[in-house]
CSV table of C-alpha atoms in Angstrom, one decimal:
chain,number,residue,atom,x,y,z
A,494,MET,CA,29.6,85.0,63.8
A,495,TYR,CA,31.8,86.6,66.4
A,496,ASN,CA,30.9,87.5,70.0
A,497,GLN,CA,29.7,91.1,69.8
A,498,GLU,CA,31.0,92.1,73.2
A,499,ILE,CA,34.6,91.1,72.3
A,500,ILE,CA,34.2,92.8,68.9
A,501,SER,CA,32.9,96.0,70.4
A,502,GLN,CA,35.7,96.1,73.1
A,503,SER,CA,38.7,95.1,71.0
A,504,CYS,CA,38.0,95.4,67.3
A,505,MET,CA,36.3,98.8,66.9
A,506,VAL,CA,37.7,102.3,66.5
A,507,ASP,CA,35.4,105.3,66.2
A,508,ASN,CA,32.5,102.9,65.6
A,509,ARG,CA,34.3,101.3,62.7
A,510,LEU,CA,35.4,97.7,62.5
A,511,VAL,CA,39.2,97.6,62.0
A,512,GLY,CA,39.9,93.9,62.5
A,513,LEU,CA,38.7,90.5,63.7
A,514,PRO,CA,40.1,88.3,66.5
A,515,LEU,CA,42.5,85.6,65.2
A,516,TYR,CA,42.2,84.2,68.7
A,517,CYS,CA,41.6,85.4,72.2
A,518,ASP,CA,43.4,85.2,75.5
A,519,PHE,CA,42.6,86.0,79.1
A,520,GLY,CA,44.1,85.8,82.6
A,521,ILE,CA,43.3,82.7,84.6
A,522,MET,CA,44.4,81.1,87.9
A,523,TYR,CA,46.7,78.1,88.1
A,524,SER,CA,46.4,76.1,91.3
A,525,ASN,CA,48.8,73.4,92.4
A,526,ILE,CA,46.3,70.6,93.0
A,527,ASP,CA,48.7,68.3,94.9
A,528,LEU,CA,49.6,70.9,97.4
A,529,LEU,CA,45.9,71.8,97.9
A,530,HIS,CA,45.0,68.2,98.5
A,531,LYS,CA,47.9,67.9,100.9
A,532,TYR,CA,46.4,70.6,103.1
A,533,ASN,CA,42.8,69.6,102.4
A,534,LYS,CA,42.0,72.9,100.6
A,535,GLU,CA,39.8,73.8,97.7
A,536,ILE,CA,40.6,76.1,94.8
A,537,PRO,CA,40.0,79.6,96.1
A,538,GLN,CA,37.0,81.5,94.8
A,539,THR,CA,37.8,84.8,96.6
A,540,TRP,CA,41.0,86.7,97.2
A,541,GLU,CA,40.6,86.3,100.9
A,542,GLU,CA,40.4,82.5,100.5
A,543,LEU,CA,43.5,82.6,98.3
A,544,TYR,CA,45.4,84.6,101.0
A,545,GLU,CA,44.3,82.4,103.9
A,546,THR,CA,45.2,79.2,102.0
A,547,GLY,CA,48.5,80.6,100.8
A,548,TYR,CA,49.4,81.7,104.3
A,549,GLU,CA,48.7,78.2,105.7
A,550,VAL,CA,50.6,76.4,103.0
A,551,MET,CA,53.5,78.9,103.4
A,552,LYS,CA,53.8,78.1,107.1
A,553,GLY,CA,53.4,74.4,106.5
A,554,GLU,CA,56.0,74.2,103.8
A,555,SER,CA,58.5,76.6,105.4
A,556,ASN,CA,60.9,73.8,106.4
A,557,ASN,CA,60.4,71.7,103.3
A,558,ASP,CA,60.8,73.9,100.3
A,559,SER,CA,62.4,77.3,100.6
A,560,ASP,CA,61.9,77.9,96.8
A,561,LEU,CA,58.1,77.4,96.9
A,562,ILE,CA,56.3,80.4,95.3
A,563,ILE,CA,53.0,80.9,97.1
A,564,PHE,CA,51.4,83.4,94.8
A,565,ASN,CA,52.5,85.4,91.8
A,566,GLY,CA,50.0,87.8,90.3
A,567,LEU,CA,52.4,89.2,87.6
A,568,GLY,CA,52.6,92.5,89.5
A,569,ALA,CA,55.6,93.5,87.5
A,570,ASP,CA,56.3,97.2,86.7
A,571,ASP,CA,55.1,96.9,83.1
A,572,GLU,CA,52.0,96.3,81.0
A,573,ILE,CA,51.4,92.9,82.6
A,574,GLY,CA,51.4,94.4,86.1
A,575,THR,CA,48.8,96.9,84.9
A,576,CYS,CA,46.6,94.1,83.6
A,577,PHE,CA,46.6,92.4,87.0
A,578,ILE,CA,45.7,95.7,88.7
A,579,TYR,CA,42.7,96.1,86.5
A,580,GLU,CA,41.7,92.5,86.8
A,581,LEU,CA,41.7,92.7,90.6
A,582,LEU,CA,40.0,96.0,90.6
A,583,TYR,CA,37.2,94.7,88.3
A,584,SER,CA,36.9,91.6,90.5
A,585,PHE,CA,36.0,93.9,93.5
A,586,ARG,CA,32.9,95.3,91.9
A,587,ASP,CA,29.6,94.6,93.8
A,588,SER,CA,28.0,92.2,91.2
A,589,LYS,CA,28.6,90.7,87.8
A,590,ASN,CA,26.6,93.5,86.2
A,591,SER,CA,28.5,96.3,87.9
A,592,THR,CA,30.9,98.4,86.0
A,593,LEU,CA,34.6,98.9,86.7
A,594,PRO,CA,34.9,100.8,90.1
A,595,ASP,CA,36.2,104.3,90.1
A,596,PHE,CA,39.7,104.7,91.4
A,597,SER,CA,38.4,106.8,94.3
A,598,SER,CA,35.7,104.3,95.3
A,599,LYS,CA,35.6,102.1,98.4
A,600,GLU,CA,35.8,99.1,96.1
A,601,SER,CA,39.1,100.4,94.7
A,602,LEU,CA,40.4,101.0,98.2
A,603,ASP,CA,39.5,97.4,99.2
A,604,ALA,CA,41.2,96.0,96.0
A,605,PHE,CA,44.4,97.9,96.6
A,606,ASN,CA,44.4,96.9,100.3
A,607,MET,CA,44.2,93.3,99.1
A,608,ILE,CA,47.2,93.9,96.7
A,609,SER,CA,49.1,95.2,99.7
A,610,LYS,CA,48.1,92.2,101.8
A,611,LEU,CA,49.2,89.7,99.1
A,612,LYS,CA,52.4,91.6,98.6
A,613,THR,CA,53.5,91.8,102.2
A,614,LEU,CA,52.4,88.3,103.4
A,615,LEU,CA,53.1,86.1,100.4
A,616,ASN,CA,56.6,85.5,99.2
A,617,ASP,CA,56.6,86.4,95.5
A,618,TYR,CA,54.4,89.1,94.1
A,619,THR,CA,56.4,90.3,91.1
A,620,SER,CA,58.2,88.3,88.5
A,621,SER,CA,58.9,88.2,84.8
A,622,ASP,CA,57.1,86.1,82.2
A,623,ILE,CA,60.1,83.8,82.1
A,624,THR,CA,59.8,83.2,85.8
A,625,ILE,CA,56.1,82.4,85.6
A,626,VAL,CA,56.5,80.0,82.7
A,627,ASN,CA,59.3,78.2,84.5
A,628,SER,CA,57.1,77.9,87.5
A,629,LEU,CA,54.3,76.5,85.4
A,630,TYR,CA,56.4,73.7,84.1
A,631,SER,CA,58.4,73.0,87.4
A,632,GLY,CA,55.4,72.9,89.7
A,633,ASN,CA,57.2,75.0,92.4
A,634,SER,CA,54.2,77.4,92.9
A,635,LEU,CA,50.9,77.2,94.8
A,636,PHE,CA,49.0,79.8,92.9
A,637,LEU,CA,49.9,81.6,89.6
A,638,ARG,CA,48.0,84.2,87.6
A,639,TYR,CA,48.9,83.8,83.9
A,640,TRP,CA,47.5,83.7,80.4
A,641,TYR,CA,45.7,80.6,79.3
A,642,MET,CA,48.0,77.7,78.3
A,643,PRO,CA,46.7,74.2,77.6
A,644,ASP,CA,48.1,71.0,79.0
A,645,ILE,CA,50.1,72.4,81.9
A,646,PRO,CA,51.2,69.7,84.3
A,647,PHE,CA,50.9,70.1,88.1
A,648,TYR,CA,48.1,72.7,87.9
A,649,THR,CA,44.4,73.0,87.6
A,650,ILE,CA,43.0,76.1,85.9
A,651,SER,CA,40.1,78.2,87.1
A,652,ARG,CA,38.8,81.7,86.8
A,653,LEU,CA,40.5,84.3,88.9
A,654,PRO,CA,39.1,84.9,92.4
A,655,GLY,CA,36.9,87.9,93.3
A,656,LYS,CA,35.8,89.9,96.3
A,657,ASN,CA,32.8,87.6,96.4
A,658,LYS,CA,32.4,84.0,95.1
A,659,ASP,CA,30.1,85.0,92.2
A,660,VAL,CA,32.3,87.8,90.8
A,661,SER,CA,35.5,87.5,88.8
A,662,GLY,CA,37.4,89.6,86.3
A,663,SER,CA,39.9,89.1,83.5
A,664,ILE,CA,41.7,91.1,80.9
A,665,ILE,CA,40.9,90.3,77.2
A,666,GLY,CA,44.1,89.5,75.3
A,667,GLY,CA,45.0,87.8,72.0
A,668,TYR,CA,45.6,88.8,68.5
A,669,ASN,CA,43.4,90.7,66.0
A,670,ILE,CA,44.0,90.6,62.2
A,671,GLY,CA,43.3,93.5,59.9
A,672,ILE,CA,44.3,94.9,56.5
A,673,SER,CA,46.4,98.1,56.1
A,674,LYS,CA,44.5,100.7,54.1
A,675,TYR,CA,47.9,102.1,53.0
A,676,SER,CA,48.9,98.9,51.1
A,677,PRO,CA,48.5,98.8,47.3
A,678,LYS,CA,45.0,97.8,46.1
A,679,ASP,CA,46.1,94.4,44.7
A,680,HIS,CA,47.7,93.6,48.0
A,681,GLN,CA,44.5,94.5,49.8
A,682,ASP,CA,42.5,92.3,47.5
A,683,SER,CA,44.9,89.4,48.2
A,684,SER,CA,44.8,90.1,51.9
A,685,ILE,CA,41.0,89.9,52.0
A,686,ILE,CA,41.3,86.3,50.8
A,687,VAL,CA,43.8,85.5,53.6
A,688,LEU,CA,41.7,87.3,56.2
A,689,LYS,CA,38.6,85.4,55.2
A,690,TYR,CA,40.5,82.2,55.4
A,691,PHE,CA,41.9,82.7,58.9
A,692,THR,CA,38.6,84.1,60.3
A,693,SER,CA,36.4,81.5,58.7
A,694,LYS,CA,34.4,79.2,61.0
A,695,ASP,CA,36.3,76.1,59.6
A,696,ILE,CA,39.7,77.5,60.4
A,697,GLN,CA,38.6,78.8,63.8
A,698,ARG,CA,37.3,75.4,64.6
A,699,LYS,CA,40.6,73.8,63.5
A,700,LEU,CA,42.6,76.3,65.7
A,701,SER,CA,40.4,75.5,68.7
A,702,LYS,CA,40.6,71.7,68.2
A,703,ASP,CA,44.3,71.3,67.2
A,704,LYS,CA,46.0,74.2,68.9
A,705,LYS,CA,43.5,74.7,71.7
A,706,LEU,CA,43.3,78.4,71.0
A,707,ILE,CA,40.3,80.4,72.1
A,708,SER,CA,38.0,81.5,69.3
A,709,ALA,CA,35.7,84.5,69.6
A,710,ILE,CA,33.1,82.5,67.6
A,711,PHE,CA,31.2,81.3,70.6
A,712,SER,CA,28.8,79.0,68.7
A,713,LEU,CA,31.8,76.7,68.2
A,714,TYR,CA,31.6,75.7,71.8
A,715,ASP,CA,28.1,74.2,71.2
A,716,GLU,CA,29.8,71.7,69.0
A,717,GLU,CA,30.8,68.5,70.9
A,718,GLU,CA,34.1,68.0,69.2
A,719,VAL,CA,35.2,71.5,70.0
A,720,CYS,CA,33.8,71.7,73.5
């Protein structure tokens, strides 16, 4: 039932299935729609558009709100920062079918030049998770890169920008569930029942509808009530 690309990339070790996705997550862009309307701007589809829009809004709002965050890509010195680097690098590939560029390639050079551009000309490149979540609920940012969260006020969600309008990229996150082979046999048998329950289509449907979590059973999104 599960999307095979997600299974192959996040649930396999040495060609052996070791778990199933309880739910998925991925990086997305949050855009402050009121600020974009104020400056007659659209949600950016490329990093260059994001930079140009951010620069214009920063200049326009410089006397109004000194606390306004123009862009935060979670470029922190930790795992989250690494996620953003790979997302941006992947978004600079030539086409949707291209693989992740090599670090010594021209695409990588262009991607890291863009990181430098965003870092030096926009006012907040690195922050913690807490700062990002506070910004999401306070509306004091123009653009934010964060994990998917439903029903956030002030912002419209979209895919992350790319080098070109038809290319984007995002890190797969979320939680997988598996059973320890070191647990007693009777515990394993009981755990199988629990795993079957959580990964069943009915419960995945319920998690998607009630909690707005992202299931890796893509056929659910063909159902009107889930979609």
